[in-house]
mmCIF file with all atom_site columns, C-alpha atoms in Angstrom:
data_model
loop_
_atom_site.group_PDB
_atom_site.id
_atom_site.type_symbol
_atom_site.label_atom_id
_atom_site.label_alt_id
_atom_site.label_comp_id
_atom_site.label_asym_id
_atom_site.label_entity_id
_atom_site.label_seq_id
_atom_site.pdbx_PDB_ins_code
_atom_site.Cartn_x
_atom_site.Cartn_y
_atom_site.Cartn_z
_atom_site.occupancy
_atom_site.B_iso_or_equiv
_atom_site.pdbx_formal_charge
_atom_site.auth_seq_id
_atom_site.auth_comp_id
_atom_site.auth_asym_id
_atom_site.auth_atom_id
_atom_site.pdbx_PDB_model_num
ATOM 1   C CA . SER A 1 1   ? -11.954 17.824 39.310 1.00 0.00 ? 22  SER A CA 1
ATOM 2   C CA . GLN A 1 2   ? -10.519 17.958 35.691 1.00 0.00 ? 23  GLN A CA 1
ATOM 3   C CA . THR A 1 3   ? -8.993  15.080 33.614 1.00 0.00 ? 24  THR A CA 1
ATOM 4   C CA . ILE A 1 4   ? -6.377  15.522 31.133 1.00 0.00 ? 25  ILE A CA 1
ATOM 5   C CA . HIS A 1 5   ? -6.332  13.187 28.214 1.00 0.00 ? 26  HIS A CA 1
ATOM 6   C CA . GLN A 1 6   ? -3.336  12.589 26.122 1.00 0.00 ? 27  GLN A CA 1
ATOM 7   C CA . TRP A 1 7   ? -2.991  10.160 23.154 1.00 0.00 ? 28  TRP A CA 1
ATOM 8   C CA . PRO A 1 8   ? -1.214  8.282  21.976 1.00 0.00 ? 29  PRO A CA 1
ATOM 9   C CA . ALA A 1 9   ? 1.040   7.228  25.145 1.00 0.00 ? 30  ALA A CA 1
ATOM 10  C CA . THR A 1 10  ? 3.916   6.337  22.903 1.00 0.00 ? 31  THR A CA 1
ATOM 11  C CA . LEU A 1 11  ? 4.914   6.895  19.483 1.00 0.00 ? 32  LEU A CA 1
ATOM 12  C CA . VAL A 1 12  ? 7.713   5.989  16.900 1.00 0.00 ? 33  VAL A CA 1
ATOM 13  C CA . GLN A 1 13  ? 8.051   8.161  13.985 1.00 0.00 ? 34  GLN A CA 1
ATOM 14  C CA . PRO A 1 14  ? 10.723  8.583  11.507 1.00 0.00 ? 35  PRO A CA 1
ATOM 15  C CA . VAL A 1 15  ? 13.076  11.579 10.968 1.00 0.00 ? 36  VAL A CA 1
ATOM 16  C CA . GLY A 1 16  ? 11.122  14.044 8.704  1.00 0.00 ? 37  GLY A CA 1
ATOM 17  C CA . SER A 1 17  ? 7.542   12.756 9.272  1.00 0.00 ? 38  SER A CA 1
ATOM 18  C CA . PRO A 1 18  ? 4.820   14.864 10.568 1.00 0.00 ? 39  PRO A CA 1
ATOM 19  C CA . LEU A 1 19  ? 3.454   14.927 14.009 1.00 0.00 ? 40  LEU A CA 1
ATOM 20  C CA . SER A 1 20  ? 0.026   15.593 15.906 1.00 0.00 ? 41  SER A CA 1
ATOM 21  C CA . LEU A 1 21  ? -0.334  14.953 19.652 1.00 0.00 ? 42  LEU A CA 1
ATOM 22  C CA . GLU A 1 22  ? -3.621  15.604 21.156 1.00 0.00 ? 43  GLU A CA 1
ATOM 23  C CA . CYS A 1 23  ? -4.655  16.690 24.314 1.00 0.00 ? 44  CYS A CA 1
ATOM 24  C CA . THR A 1 24  ? -8.166  17.046 25.686 1.00 0.00 ? 45  THR A CA 1
ATOM 25  C CA . VAL A 1 25  ? -9.325  18.047 29.108 1.00 0.00 ? 46  VAL A CA 1
ATOM 26  C CA . GLU A 1 26  ? -12.690 17.238 31.031 1.00 0.00 ? 47  GLU A CA 1
ATOM 27  C CA . GLY A 1 27  ? -14.182 18.569 34.133 1.00 0.00 ? 48  GLY A CA 1
ATOM 28  C CA . THR A 1 28  ? -13.511 22.445 33.642 1.00 0.00 ? 49  THR A CA 1
ATOM 29  C CA . SER A 1 29  ? -14.276 25.258 31.311 1.00 0.00 ? 50  SER A CA 1
ATOM 30  C CA . ASN A 1 30  ? -11.947 27.943 29.787 1.00 0.00 ? 51  ASN A CA 1
ATOM 31  C CA . PRO A 1 31  ? -8.802  26.318 31.249 1.00 0.00 ? 52  PRO A CA 1
ATOM 32  C CA . ASN A 1 32  ? -5.487  27.377 30.873 1.00 0.00 ? 53  ASN A CA 1
ATOM 33  C CA . LEU A 1 33  ? -3.611  24.917 28.569 1.00 0.00 ? 54  LEU A CA 1
ATOM 34  C CA . TYR A 1 34  ? 0.421   23.948 28.462 1.00 0.00 ? 55  TYR A CA 1
ATOM 35  C CA . TRP A 1 35  ? 2.476   21.789 26.337 1.00 0.00 ? 56  TRP A CA 1
ATOM 36  C CA . TYR A 1 36  ? 5.864   20.777 28.291 1.00 0.00 ? 57  TYR A CA 1
ATOM 37  C CA . ARG A 1 37  ? 8.754   18.608 26.984 1.00 0.00 ? 58  ARG A CA 1
ATOM 38  C CA . GLN A 1 38  ? 10.667  16.404 29.455 1.00 0.00 ? 59  GLN A CA 1
ATOM 39  C CA . ALA A 1 39  ? 14.078  15.066 28.386 1.00 0.00 ? 60  ALA A CA 1
ATOM 40  C CA . ALA A 1 40  ? 15.722  11.913 30.323 1.00 0.00 ? 61  ALA A CA 1
ATOM 41  C CA . GLY A 1 41  ? 13.251  12.041 33.191 1.00 0.00 ? 62  GLY A CA 1
ATOM 42  C CA . ARG A 1 42  ? 14.226  15.360 34.465 1.00 0.00 ? 63  ARG A CA 1
ATOM 43  C CA . GLY A 1 43  ? 13.545  19.065 34.129 1.00 0.00 ? 64  GLY A CA 1
ATOM 44  C CA . LEU A 1 44  ? 10.395  20.356 32.357 1.00 0.00 ? 65  LEU A CA 1
ATOM 45  C CA . GLN A 1 45  ? 10.584  22.776 29.303 1.00 0.00 ? 66  GLN A CA 1
ATOM 46  C CA . LEU A 1 46  ? 7.418   25.016 28.857 1.00 0.00 ? 67  LEU A CA 1
ATOM 47  C CA . LEU A 1 47  ? 6.800   24.626 25.028 1.00 0.00 ? 68  LEU A CA 1
ATOM 48  C CA . PHE A 1 48  ? 3.437   26.465 24.631 1.00 0.00 ? 69  PHE A CA 1
ATOM 49  C CA . TYR A 1 49  ? 0.744   27.834 26.581 1.00 0.00 ? 70  TYR A CA 1
ATOM 50  C CA . SER A 1 50  ? -2.828  29.106 25.957 1.00 0.00 ? 71  SER A CA 1
ATOM 51  C CA . VAL A 1 51  ? -5.323  31.290 27.743 1.00 0.00 ? 72  VAL A CA 1
ATOM 52  C CA . GLY A 1 52  ? -8.136  30.856 25.515 1.00 0.00 ? 73  GLY A CA 1
ATOM 53  C CA . ILE A 1 53  ? -9.338  29.424 21.739 1.00 0.00 ? 74  ILE A CA 1
ATOM 54  C CA . GLY A 1 54  ? -6.907  30.609 19.424 1.00 0.00 ? 75  GLY A CA 1
ATOM 55  C CA . GLN A 1 55  ? -4.396  32.239 21.733 1.00 0.00 ? 76  GLN A CA 1
ATOM 56  C CA . ILE A 1 56  ? -1.010  30.638 21.605 1.00 0.00 ? 77  ILE A CA 1
ATOM 57  C CA . SER A 1 57  ? 2.070   31.660 23.198 1.00 0.00 ? 78  SER A CA 1
ATOM 58  C CA . SER A 1 58  ? 5.463   29.971 22.115 1.00 0.00 ? 79  SER A CA 1
ATOM 59  C CA . GLU A 1 59  ? 8.217   29.723 24.877 1.00 0.00 ? 80  GLU A CA 1
ATOM 60  C CA . VAL A 1 60  ? 10.862  28.292 22.713 1.00 0.00 ? 81  VAL A CA 1
ATOM 61  C CA . PRO A 1 61  ? 11.624  28.936 18.765 1.00 0.00 ? 82  PRO A CA 1
ATOM 62  C CA . GLN A 1 62  ? 11.867  25.379 17.281 1.00 0.00 ? 83  GLN A CA 1
ATOM 63  C CA . ASN A 1 63  ? 10.416  22.887 15.154 1.00 0.00 ? 84  ASN A CA 1
ATOM 64  C CA . LEU A 1 64  ? 6.963   22.379 16.650 1.00 0.00 ? 85  LEU A CA 1
ATOM 65  C CA . SER A 1 65  ? 3.764   24.548 16.567 1.00 0.00 ? 86  SER A CA 1
ATOM 66  C CA . ALA A 1 66  ? 0.537   24.061 18.812 1.00 0.00 ? 87  ALA A CA 1
ATOM 67  C CA . SER A 1 67  ? -3.188  25.106 18.104 1.00 0.00 ? 88  SER A CA 1
ATOM 68  C CA . ARG A 1 68  ? -6.206  25.429 20.496 1.00 0.00 ? 89  ARG A CA 1
ATOM 69  C CA . PRO A 1 69  ? -9.350  24.761 18.078 1.00 0.00 ? 90  PRO A CA 1
ATOM 70  C CA . GLN A 1 70  ? -11.721 24.291 20.863 1.00 0.00 ? 91  GLN A CA 1
ATOM 71  C CA . ASP A 1 71  ? -11.915 25.391 24.530 1.00 0.00 ? 92  ASP A CA 1
ATOM 72  C CA . ARG A 1 72  ? -10.573 22.103 26.133 1.00 0.00 ? 93  ARG A CA 1
ATOM 73  C CA . GLN A 1 73  ? -8.389  20.998 23.302 1.00 0.00 ? 94  GLN A CA 1
ATOM 74  C CA . PHE A 1 74  ? -4.506  21.387 22.643 1.00 0.00 ? 95  PHE A CA 1
ATOM 75  C CA . ILE A 1 75  ? -3.010  20.105 19.688 1.00 0.00 ? 96  ILE A CA 1
ATOM 76  C CA . LEU A 1 76  ? 1.021   19.909 19.322 1.00 0.00 ? 97  LEU A CA 1
ATOM 77  C CA . SER A 1 77  ? 2.125   19.796 15.608 1.00 0.00 ? 98  SER A CA 1
ATOM 78  C CA . SER A 1 78  ? 5.028   19.643 13.375 1.00 0.00 ? 99  SER A CA 1
ATOM 79  C CA . LYS A 1 79  ? 5.497   19.397 9.767  1.00 0.00 ? 100 LYS A CA 1
ATOM 80  C CA . LYS A 1 80  ? 8.800   17.517 9.896  1.00 0.00 ? 101 LYS A CA 1
ATOM 81  C CA . LEU A 1 81  ? 10.200  15.746 12.869 1.00 0.00 ? 102 LEU A CA 1
ATOM 82  C CA . LEU A 1 82  ? 13.879  16.133 13.878 1.00 0.00 ? 103 LEU A CA 1
ATOM 83  C CA . LEU A 1 83  ? 15.869  13.634 16.125 1.00 0.00 ? 104 LEU A CA 1
ATOM 84  C CA . SER A 1 84  ? 16.141  16.323 18.764 1.00 0.00 ? 105 SER A CA 1
ATOM 85  C CA . ASP A 1 85  ? 12.496  16.151 19.015 1.00 0.00 ? 106 ASP A CA 1
ATOM 86  C CA . SER A 1 86  ? 12.527  13.047 20.736 1.00 0.00 ? 107 SER A CA 1
ATOM 87  C CA . GLY A 1 87  ? 11.308  13.046 24.571 1.00 0.00 ? 108 GLY A CA 1
ATOM 88  C CA . PHE A 1 88  ? 8.228   13.036 26.600 1.00 0.00 ? 109 PHE A CA 1
ATOM 89  C CA . TYR A 1 89  ? 5.208   15.350 25.983 1.00 0.00 ? 110 TYR A CA 1
ATOM 90  C CA . LEU A 1 90  ? 3.123   16.449 28.705 1.00 0.00 ? 111 LEU A CA 1
ATOM 91  C CA . CYS A 1 91  ? 0.079   18.495 28.519 1.00 0.00 ? 112 CYS A CA 1
ATOM 92  C CA . ALA A 1 92  ? -1.021  20.300 31.518 1.00 0.00 ? 113 ALA A CA 1
ATOM 93  C CA . CYS A 1 93  ? -4.130  22.387 32.371 1.00 0.00 ? 114 CYS A CA 1
ATOM 94  C CA . SER A 1 94  ? -5.098  24.844 35.265 1.00 0.00 ? 115 SER A CA 1
ATOM 95  C CA . GLY A 1 95  ? -7.949  27.128 36.220 1.00 0.00 ? 116 GLY A CA 1
ATOM 96  C CA . GLN A 1 96  ? -7.701  30.661 36.979 1.00 0.00 ? 117 GLN A CA 1
ATOM 97  C CA . GLY A 1 97  ? -6.292  32.463 39.987 1.00 0.00 ? 118 GLY A CA 1
ATOM 98  C CA . ASN A 1 98  ? -4.099  30.372 42.168 1.00 0.00 ? 119 ASN A CA 1
ATOM 99  C CA . GLN A 1 99  ? -4.951  26.822 40.964 1.00 0.00 ? 120 GLN A CA 1
ATOM 100 C CA . PRO A 1 100 ? -2.136  24.327 40.348 1.00 0.00 ? 121 PRO A CA 1
ATOM 101 C CA . GLN A 1 101 ? -1.547  23.277 37.001 1.00 0.00 ? 122 GLN A CA 1
ATOM 102 C CA . HIS A 1 102 ? -2.638  19.246 36.672 1.00 0.00 ? 123 HIS A CA 1
ATOM 103 C CA . PHE A 1 103 ? -1.069  17.091 34.067 1.00 0.00 ? 124 PHE A CA 1
ATOM 104 C CA . GLY A 1 104 ? -1.732  14.249 31.869 1.00 0.00 ? 125 GLY A CA 1
ATOM 105 C CA . ASP A 1 105 ? -0.033  10.953 31.458 1.00 0.00 ? 126 ASP A CA 1
ATOM 106 C CA . GLY A 1 106 ? 2.078   12.198 28.726 1.00 0.00 ? 127 GLY A CA 1
ATOM 107 C CA . THR A 1 107 ? 3.239   10.851 25.253 1.00 0.00 ? 128 THR A CA 1
ATOM 108 C CA . ARG A 1 108 ? 6.717   9.267  24.715 1.00 0.00 ? 129 ARG A CA 1
ATOM 109 C CA . LEU A 1 109 ? 7.893   10.235 21.329 1.00 0.00 ? 130 LEU A CA 1
ATOM 110 C CA . SER A 1 110 ? 10.715  8.288  19.594 1.00 0.00 ? 131 SER A CA 1
ATOM 111 C CA . ILE A 1 111 ? 12.491  9.663  16.477 1.00 0.00 ? 132 ILE A CA 1
ATOM 112 C CA . LEU A 1 112 ? 14.271  7.320  14.348 1.00 0.00 ? 133 LEU A CA 1
ATOM 113 C CA . ALA B 2 1   ? 12.296  36.451 36.108 1.00 0.00 ? 11  ALA B CA 1
ATOM 114 C CA . GLN B 2 2   ? 11.816  33.549 38.376 1.00 0.00 ? 12  GLN B CA 1
ATOM 115 C CA . SER B 2 3   ? 13.772  30.436 38.990 1.00 0.00 ? 13  SER B CA 1
ATOM 116 C CA . VAL B 2 4   ? 13.852  27.180 41.280 1.00 0.00 ? 14  VAL B CA 1
ATOM 117 C CA . ALA B 2 5   ? 16.742  25.632 42.755 1.00 0.00 ? 15  ALA B CA 1
ATOM 118 C CA . GLN B 2 6   ? 16.680  21.867 44.138 1.00 0.00 ? 16  GLN B CA 1
ATOM 119 C CA . PRO B 2 7   ? 20.161  21.404 45.193 1.00 0.00 ? 17  PRO B CA 1
ATOM 120 C CA . GLU B 2 8   ? 20.056  17.646 45.425 1.00 0.00 ? 18  GLU B CA 1
ATOM 121 C CA . ASP B 2 9   ? 20.056  15.550 42.507 1.00 0.00 ? 19  ASP B CA 1
ATOM 122 C CA . GLN B 2 10  ? 19.241  12.305 44.660 1.00 0.00 ? 20  GLN B CA 1
ATOM 123 C CA . VAL B 2 11  ? 18.131  11.627 48.414 1.00 0.00 ? 21  VAL B CA 1
ATOM 124 C CA . ASN B 2 12  ? 18.425  8.417  49.767 1.00 0.00 ? 22  ASN B CA 1
ATOM 125 C CA . VAL B 2 13  ? 16.380  7.258  53.173 1.00 0.00 ? 23  VAL B CA 1
ATOM 126 C CA . ALA B 2 14  ? 15.469  4.258  55.078 1.00 0.00 ? 24  ALA B CA 1
ATOM 127 C CA . GLU B 2 15  ? 11.805  3.455  55.373 1.00 0.00 ? 25  GLU B CA 1
ATOM 128 C CA . GLY B 2 16  ? 10.423  4.837  58.286 1.00 0.00 ? 26  GLY B CA 1
ATOM 129 C CA . ASN B 2 17  ? 12.721  7.716  58.593 1.00 0.00 ? 27  ASN B CA 1
ATOM 130 C CA . PRO B 2 18  ? 12.099  11.255 57.751 1.00 0.00 ? 28  PRO B CA 1
ATOM 131 C CA . LEU B 2 19  ? 12.283  12.623 54.235 1.00 0.00 ? 29  LEU B CA 1
ATOM 132 C CA . THR B 2 20  ? 13.444  16.142 53.395 1.00 0.00 ? 30  THR B CA 1
ATOM 133 C CA . VAL B 2 21  ? 13.762  17.391 49.739 1.00 0.00 ? 31  VAL B CA 1
ATOM 134 C CA . LYS B 2 22  ? 15.161  20.838 49.574 1.00 0.00 ? 32  LYS B CA 1
ATOM 135 C CA . CYS B 2 23  ? 13.821  23.673 47.434 1.00 0.00 ? 33  CYS B CA 1
ATOM 136 C CA . THR B 2 24  ? 14.883  27.409 46.881 1.00 0.00 ? 34  THR B CA 1
ATOM 137 C CA . TYR B 2 25  ? 13.110  30.051 44.563 1.00 0.00 ? 35  TYR B CA 1
ATOM 138 C CA . SER B 2 26  ? 13.723  33.295 43.376 1.00 0.00 ? 36  SER B CA 1
ATOM 139 C CA . VAL B 2 27  ? 10.684  35.547 42.100 1.00 0.00 ? 37  VAL B CA 1
ATOM 140 C CA . SER B 2 28  ? 10.427  39.172 41.647 1.00 0.00 ? 38  SER B CA 1
ATOM 141 C CA . GLY B 2 29  ? 6.717   39.443 43.336 1.00 0.00 ? 39  GLY B CA 1
ATOM 142 C CA . ASN B 2 30  ? 4.767   37.377 45.583 1.00 0.00 ? 40  ASN B CA 1
ATOM 143 C CA . PRO B 2 31  ? 5.429   33.604 45.017 1.00 0.00 ? 41  PRO B CA 1
ATOM 144 C CA . TYR B 2 32  ? 2.867   30.877 44.396 1.00 0.00 ? 42  TYR B CA 1
ATOM 145 C CA . LEU B 2 33  ? 4.878   27.396 45.326 1.00 0.00 ? 43  LEU B CA 1
ATOM 146 C CA . PHE B 2 34  ? 4.068   23.881 44.361 1.00 0.00 ? 44  PHE B CA 1
ATOM 147 C CA . TRP B 2 35  ? 5.092   20.574 44.835 1.00 0.00 ? 45  TRP B CA 1
ATOM 148 C CA . TYR B 2 36  ? 4.658   17.738 42.516 1.00 0.00 ? 46  TYR B CA 1
ATOM 149 C CA . VAL B 2 37  ? 5.787   13.997 42.287 1.00 0.00 ? 47  VAL B CA 1
ATOM 150 C CA . GLN B 2 38  ? 6.294   11.792 39.141 1.00 0.00 ? 48  GLN B CA 1
ATOM 151 C CA . TYR B 2 39  ? 6.509   7.901  38.842 1.00 0.00 ? 49  TYR B CA 1
ATOM 152 C CA . PRO B 2 40  ? 8.122   6.255  36.071 1.00 0.00 ? 50  PRO B CA 1
ATOM 153 C CA . ASN B 2 41  ? 6.351   6.937  32.561 1.00 0.00 ? 51  ASN B CA 1
ATOM 154 C CA . ARG B 2 42  ? 3.660   8.972  34.233 1.00 0.00 ? 52  ARG B CA 1
ATOM 155 C CA . GLY B 2 43  ? 2.758   12.743 34.196 1.00 0.00 ? 53  GLY B CA 1
ATOM 156 C CA . LEU B 2 44  ? 3.283   14.962 37.195 1.00 0.00 ? 54  LEU B CA 1
ATOM 157 C CA . GLN B 2 45  ? 0.957   14.595 40.335 1.00 0.00 ? 55  GLN B CA 1
ATOM 158 C CA . PHE B 2 46  ? 0.247   17.703 42.499 1.00 0.00 ? 56  PHE B CA 1
ATOM 159 C CA . LEU B 2 47  ? 1.189   17.121 46.129 1.00 0.00 ? 57  LEU B CA 1
ATOM 160 C CA . LEU B 2 48  ? 0.650   20.682 47.741 1.00 0.00 ? 58  LEU B CA 1
ATOM 161 C CA . LYS B 2 49  ? 0.674   24.533 47.384 1.00 0.00 ? 59  LYS B CA 1
ATOM 162 C CA . TYR B 2 50  ? 1.561   27.443 49.272 1.00 0.00 ? 60  TYR B CA 1
ATOM 163 C CA . ILE B 2 51  ? -0.318  30.548 48.149 1.00 0.00 ? 61  ILE B CA 1
ATOM 164 C CA . THR B 2 52  ? -0.601  32.589 51.358 1.00 0.00 ? 62  THR B CA 1
ATOM 165 C CA . GLY B 2 53  ? -1.309  32.158 54.918 1.00 0.00 ? 63  GLY B CA 1
ATOM 166 C CA . ASP B 2 54  ? 0.175   29.462 57.323 1.00 0.00 ? 64  ASP B CA 1
ATOM 167 C CA . ASN B 2 55  ? 3.886   28.794 56.476 1.00 0.00 ? 65  ASN B CA 1
ATOM 168 C CA . LEU B 2 56  ? 3.227   24.861 56.827 1.00 0.00 ? 66  LEU B CA 1
ATOM 169 C CA . VAL B 2 57  ? 1.386   23.501 54.313 1.00 0.00 ? 67  VAL B CA 1
ATOM 170 C CA . LYS B 2 58  ? -0.070  20.009 54.309 1.00 0.00 ? 68  LYS B CA 1
ATOM 171 C CA . GLY B 2 59  ? -0.665  17.893 51.307 1.00 0.00 ? 69  GLY B CA 1
ATOM 172 C CA . SER B 2 60  ? -1.346  14.355 50.025 1.00 0.00 ? 70  SER B CA 1
ATOM 173 C CA . TYR B 2 61  ? -0.025  11.395 51.070 1.00 0.00 ? 71  TYR B CA 1
ATOM 174 C CA . GLY B 2 62  ? 1.270   12.767 54.382 1.00 0.00 ? 72  GLY B CA 1
ATOM 175 C CA . PHE B 2 63  ? 3.454   15.200 52.793 1.00 0.00 ? 73  PHE B CA 1
ATOM 176 C CA . GLU B 2 64  ? 4.094   18.760 54.051 1.00 0.00 ? 74  GLU B CA 1
ATOM 177 C CA . ALA B 2 65  ? 6.034   21.646 53.203 1.00 0.00 ? 75  ALA B CA 1
ATOM 178 C CA . GLU B 2 66  ? 7.379   24.810 55.124 1.00 0.00 ? 76  GLU B CA 1
ATOM 179 C CA . PHE B 2 67  ? 7.487   28.077 53.525 1.00 0.00 ? 77  PHE B CA 1
ATOM 180 C CA . ASN B 2 68  ? 10.127  30.332 54.589 1.00 0.00 ? 78  ASN B CA 1
ATOM 181 C CA . LYS B 2 69  ? 10.397  33.764 52.906 1.00 0.00 ? 79  LYS B CA 1
ATOM 182 C CA . SER B 2 70  ? 13.568  35.004 54.385 1.00 0.00 ? 80  SER B CA 1
ATOM 183 C CA . GLN B 2 71  ? 15.436  32.168 53.199 1.00 0.00 ? 81  GLN B CA 1
ATOM 184 C CA . THR B 2 72  ? 13.344  31.893 49.942 1.00 0.00 ? 82  THR B CA 1
ATOM 185 C CA . SER B 2 73  ? 12.691  28.113 50.869 1.00 0.00 ? 83  SER B CA 1
ATOM 186 C CA . PHE B 2 74  ? 9.863   25.753 50.420 1.00 0.00 ? 84  PHE B CA 1
ATOM 187 C CA . HIS B 2 75  ? 11.334  22.324 51.652 1.00 0.00 ? 85  HIS B CA 1
ATOM 188 C CA . LEU B 2 76  ? 9.163   19.243 51.167 1.00 0.00 ? 86  LEU B CA 1
ATOM 189 C CA . LYS B 2 77  ? 8.876   16.937 54.313 1.00 0.00 ? 87  LYS B CA 1
ATOM 190 C CA . LYS B 2 78  ? 7.399   13.872 55.502 1.00 0.00 ? 88  LYS B CA 1
ATOM 191 C CA . PRO B 2 79  ? 7.969   12.398 58.813 1.00 0.00 ? 89  PRO B CA 1
ATOM 192 C CA . SER B 2 80  ? 8.083   8.810  58.111 1.00 0.00 ? 90  SER B CA 1
ATOM 193 C CA . ALA B 2 81  ? 8.914   7.793  54.322 1.00 0.00 ? 91  ALA B CA 1
ATOM 194 C CA . LEU B 2 82  ? 7.612   4.677  52.575 1.00 0.00 ? 92  LEU B CA 1
ATOM 195 C CA . VAL B 2 83  ? 9.174   2.557  50.080 1.00 0.00 ? 93  VAL B CA 1
ATOM 196 C CA . SER B 2 84  ? 6.187   3.918  47.588 1.00 0.00 ? 94  SER B CA 1
ATOM 197 C CA . ASP B 2 85  ? 7.485   7.488  48.146 1.00 0.00 ? 95  ASP B CA 1
ATOM 198 C CA . SER B 2 86  ? 10.105  6.473  45.972 1.00 0.00 ? 96  SER B CA 1
ATOM 199 C CA . ALA B 2 87  ? 9.835   8.736  42.865 1.00 0.00 ? 97  ALA B CA 1
ATOM 200 C CA . LEU B 2 88  ? 10.946  11.971 41.147 1.00 0.00 ? 98  LEU B CA 1
ATOM 201 C CA . TYR B 2 89  ? 9.944   15.061 43.012 1.00 0.00 ? 99  TYR B CA 1
ATOM 202 C CA . PHE B 2 90  ? 9.777   18.780 41.534 1.00 0.00 ? 100 PHE B CA 1
ATOM 203 C CA . CYS B 2 91  ? 9.419   22.251 42.941 1.00 0.00 ? 101 CYS B CA 1
ATOM 204 C CA . ALA B 2 92  ? 7.811   24.834 41.152 1.00 0.00 ? 102 ALA B CA 1
ATOM 205 C CA . VAL B 2 93  ? 7.301   28.511 41.568 1.00 0.00 ? 103 VAL B CA 1
ATOM 206 C CA . ARG B 2 94  ? 5.279   31.143 39.677 1.00 0.00 ? 104 ARG B CA 1
ATOM 207 C CA . ASP B 2 95  ? 4.632   34.989 40.137 1.00 0.00 ? 105 ASP B CA 1
ATOM 208 C CA . MET B 2 96  ? 1.124   35.583 41.408 1.00 0.00 ? 106 MET B CA 1
ATOM 209 C CA . ASN B 2 97  ? 0.642   37.462 38.262 1.00 0.00 ? 107 ASN B CA 1
ATOM 210 C CA . ASP B 2 98  ? 2.026   35.087 35.926 1.00 0.00 ? 108 ASP B CA 1
ATOM 211 C CA . TYR B 2 99  ? 0.496   32.155 33.979 1.00 0.00 ? 109 TYR B CA 1
ATOM 212 C CA . LYS B 2 100 ? 3.738   30.153 33.496 1.00 0.00 ? 110 LYS B CA 1
ATOM 213 C CA . LEU B 2 101 ? 5.570   27.706 36.173 1.00 0.00 ? 111 LEU B CA 1
ATOM 214 C CA . SER B 2 102 ? 8.961   27.355 36.548 1.00 0.00 ? 112 SER B CA 1
ATOM 215 C CA . PHE B 2 103 ? 10.274  23.996 37.350 1.00 0.00 ? 113 PHE B CA 1
ATOM 216 C CA . GLY B 2 104 ? 13.431  22.831 39.333 1.00 0.00 ? 114 GLY B CA 1
ATOM 217 C CA . ALA B 2 105 ? 15.426  20.058 37.821 1.00 0.00 ? 115 ALA B CA 1
ATOM 218 C CA . GLY B 2 106 ? 13.987  17.592 40.271 1.00 0.00 ? 116 GLY B CA 1
ATOM 219 C CA . THR B 2 107 ? 15.179  15.205 42.711 1.00 0.00 ? 117 THR B CA 1
ATOM 220 C CA . THR B 2 108 ? 15.068  11.688 42.917 1.00 0.00 ? 118 THR B CA 1
ATOM 221 C CA . VAL B 2 109 ? 14.188  9.970  46.197 1.00 0.00 ? 119 VAL B CA 1
ATOM 222 C CA . THR B 2 110 ? 14.784  6.472  47.092 1.00 0.00 ? 120 THR B CA 1
ATOM 223 C CA . VAL B 2 111 ? 13.420  4.983  50.124 1.00 0.00 ? 121 VAL B CA 1
ATOM 224 C CA . ARG B 2 112 ? 14.999  1.567  50.878 1.00 0.00 ? 122 ARG B CA 1
ATOM 225 C CA . ALA B 2 113 ? 13.172  -0.942 52.866 1.00 0.00 ? 123 ALA B CA 1
#
């Protein structure tokens, strides 16, 4: 079964600073990859998804970007963080067909 | 378009009593339905899924869910709740031809001893 690694677990950044969150997947190949943001422990907002290397779809126009430089690596970035970027960021992956998404343990990002 | 409604923000039950968490969905095609559980400061854990076949689906930790096509519902159930079942539960749906999941807003379950 697949394992999703996310780091760091927590991050405190000043407004205007850059961001790079990394997600790597083990135990599967050619996964679909997803970045979500969860605010206040409630609903999940899909930010980006990728069905292959270099293929990124953005769901919400915002201050963030994503890249997939390798099959099992998904990176979330920002050039300049805003206060509104605070939240709990979750990476997920799924196989093809009717497979469920599996989630990493997330990164809690606080912007000061 | 697809969407999920979880009509209850909170569900409170006593340990040993049955637990039900409600979910209704809307999807244009055939639905794939999922339940997840989230503990504080953790990612979502997959509990069970409905793809096709038997309307009663059994999953992890004694949970089950019943797919009802006419009512477009997929309620999560557990016959006898444990204190350790206290967590945030999410229902999710996607069309069989889509990559993207739509999540409900979540239901906080509290099981009192």
